[in-house]
C-alpha atoms as a PDB file:
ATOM      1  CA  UNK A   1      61.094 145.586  51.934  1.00  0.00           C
ATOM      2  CA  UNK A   2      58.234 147.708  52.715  1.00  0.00           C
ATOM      3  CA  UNK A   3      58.235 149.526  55.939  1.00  0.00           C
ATOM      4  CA  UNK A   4      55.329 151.384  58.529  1.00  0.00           C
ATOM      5  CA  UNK A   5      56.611 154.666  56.227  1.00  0.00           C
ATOM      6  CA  UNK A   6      55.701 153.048  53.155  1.00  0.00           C
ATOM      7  CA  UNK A   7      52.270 151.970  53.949  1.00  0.00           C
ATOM      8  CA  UNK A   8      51.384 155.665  55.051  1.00  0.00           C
ATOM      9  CA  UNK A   9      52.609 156.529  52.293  1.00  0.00           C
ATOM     10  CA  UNK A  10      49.976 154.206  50.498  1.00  0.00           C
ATOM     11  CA  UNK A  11      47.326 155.230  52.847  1.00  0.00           C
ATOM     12  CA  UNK A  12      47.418 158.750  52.200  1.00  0.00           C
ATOM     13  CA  UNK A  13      47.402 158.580  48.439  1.00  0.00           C
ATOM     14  CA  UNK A  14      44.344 156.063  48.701  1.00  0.00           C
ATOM     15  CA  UNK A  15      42.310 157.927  51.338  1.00  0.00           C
ATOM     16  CA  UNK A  16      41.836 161.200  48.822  1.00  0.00           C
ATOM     17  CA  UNK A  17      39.905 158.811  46.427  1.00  0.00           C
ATOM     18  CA  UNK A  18      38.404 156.369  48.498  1.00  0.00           C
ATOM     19  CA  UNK A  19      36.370 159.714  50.654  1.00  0.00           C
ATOM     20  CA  UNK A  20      35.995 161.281  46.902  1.00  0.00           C
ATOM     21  CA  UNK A  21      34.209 157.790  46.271  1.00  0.00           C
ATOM     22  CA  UNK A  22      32.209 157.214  49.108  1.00  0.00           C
ATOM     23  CA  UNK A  23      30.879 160.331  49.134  1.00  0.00           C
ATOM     24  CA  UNK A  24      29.794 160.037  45.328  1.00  0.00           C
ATOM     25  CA  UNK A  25      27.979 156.961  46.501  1.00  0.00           C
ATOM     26  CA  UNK A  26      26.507 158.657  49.352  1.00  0.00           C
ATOM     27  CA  UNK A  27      25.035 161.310  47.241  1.00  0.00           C
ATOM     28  CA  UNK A  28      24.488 158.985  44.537  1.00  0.00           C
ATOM     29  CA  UNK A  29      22.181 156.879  47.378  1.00  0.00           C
ATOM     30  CA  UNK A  30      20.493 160.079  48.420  1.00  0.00           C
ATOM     31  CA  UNK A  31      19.290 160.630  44.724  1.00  0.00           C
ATOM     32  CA  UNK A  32      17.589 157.261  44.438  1.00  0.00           C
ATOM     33  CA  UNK A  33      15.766 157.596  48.146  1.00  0.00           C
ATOM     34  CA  UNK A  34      15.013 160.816  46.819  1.00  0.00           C
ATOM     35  CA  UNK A  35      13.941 159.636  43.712  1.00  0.00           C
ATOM     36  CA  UNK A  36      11.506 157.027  45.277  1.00  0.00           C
ATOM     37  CA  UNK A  37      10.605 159.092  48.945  1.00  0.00           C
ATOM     38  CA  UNK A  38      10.726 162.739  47.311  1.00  0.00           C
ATOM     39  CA  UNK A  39      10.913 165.147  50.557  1.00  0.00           C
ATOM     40  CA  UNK A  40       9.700 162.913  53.379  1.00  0.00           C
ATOM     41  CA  UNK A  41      11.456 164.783  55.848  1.00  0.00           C
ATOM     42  CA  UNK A  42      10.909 168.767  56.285  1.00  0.00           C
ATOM     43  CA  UNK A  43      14.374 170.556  57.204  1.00  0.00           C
ATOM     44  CA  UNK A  44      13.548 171.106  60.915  1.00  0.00           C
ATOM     45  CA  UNK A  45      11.778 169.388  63.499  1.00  0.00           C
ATOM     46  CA  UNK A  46       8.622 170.242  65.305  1.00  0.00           C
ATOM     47  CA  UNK A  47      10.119 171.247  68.371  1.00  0.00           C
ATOM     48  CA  UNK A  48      12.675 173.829  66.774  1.00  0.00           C
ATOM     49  CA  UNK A  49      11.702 177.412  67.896  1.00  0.00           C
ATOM     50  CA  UNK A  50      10.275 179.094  64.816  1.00  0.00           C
ATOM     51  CA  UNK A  51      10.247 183.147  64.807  1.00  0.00           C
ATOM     52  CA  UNK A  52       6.575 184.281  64.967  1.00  0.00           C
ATOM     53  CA  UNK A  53       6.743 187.787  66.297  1.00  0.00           C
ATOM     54  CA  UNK A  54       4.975 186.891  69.196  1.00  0.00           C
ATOM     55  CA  UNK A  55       6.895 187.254  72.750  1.00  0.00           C
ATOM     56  CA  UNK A  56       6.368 186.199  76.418  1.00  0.00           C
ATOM     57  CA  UNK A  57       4.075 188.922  76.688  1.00  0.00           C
ATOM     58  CA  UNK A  58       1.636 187.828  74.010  1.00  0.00           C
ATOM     59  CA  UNK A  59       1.187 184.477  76.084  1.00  0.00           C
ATOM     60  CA  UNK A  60       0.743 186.108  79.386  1.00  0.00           C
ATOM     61  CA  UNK A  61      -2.323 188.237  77.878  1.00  0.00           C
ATOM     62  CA  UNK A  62      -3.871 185.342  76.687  1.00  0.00           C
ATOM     63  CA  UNK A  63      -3.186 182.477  79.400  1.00  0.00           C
ATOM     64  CA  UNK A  64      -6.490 181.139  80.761  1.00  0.00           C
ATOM     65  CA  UNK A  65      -7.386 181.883  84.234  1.00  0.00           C
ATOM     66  CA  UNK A  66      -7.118 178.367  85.113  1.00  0.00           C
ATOM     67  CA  UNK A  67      -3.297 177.767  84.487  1.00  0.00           C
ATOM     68  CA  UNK A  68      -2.367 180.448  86.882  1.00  0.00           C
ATOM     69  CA  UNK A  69      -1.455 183.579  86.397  1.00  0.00           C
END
């Protein structure tokens, strides 16, 4: 007779290689969209701050008359 133990038991011993699987399918996936796509997506988005050197004060100096200032 197999009890609520003995099924955790069973879980937890298939859980290790069922995630080891699914992620080599995941990655395998990835490989074969990549294969077909290539890069179609860059690593950040348009609207991610990028670092350009230039602060606040940059912008102020060179701010049209008409937007205020």
């Amino acid at each position: 007779m197999t009890g609520p133990a003995d099924d955790a038991d069973a879980t937890a011993d298939a859980t290790p290689a069922a995630s080891a699987a699914s992620v080599a399918e995941e990655a395998a996936r990835r490989r074969r969209l990549a294969e077909v796509f290539g890069d179609v997506l860059p690593e950040g988005s348009a609207d991610e701050p990028h670092p350009t050197g230039r602060d606040d004060r940059w912008y102020e100096e060179n701010r049209p008359p008409h937007h205020g200032g």
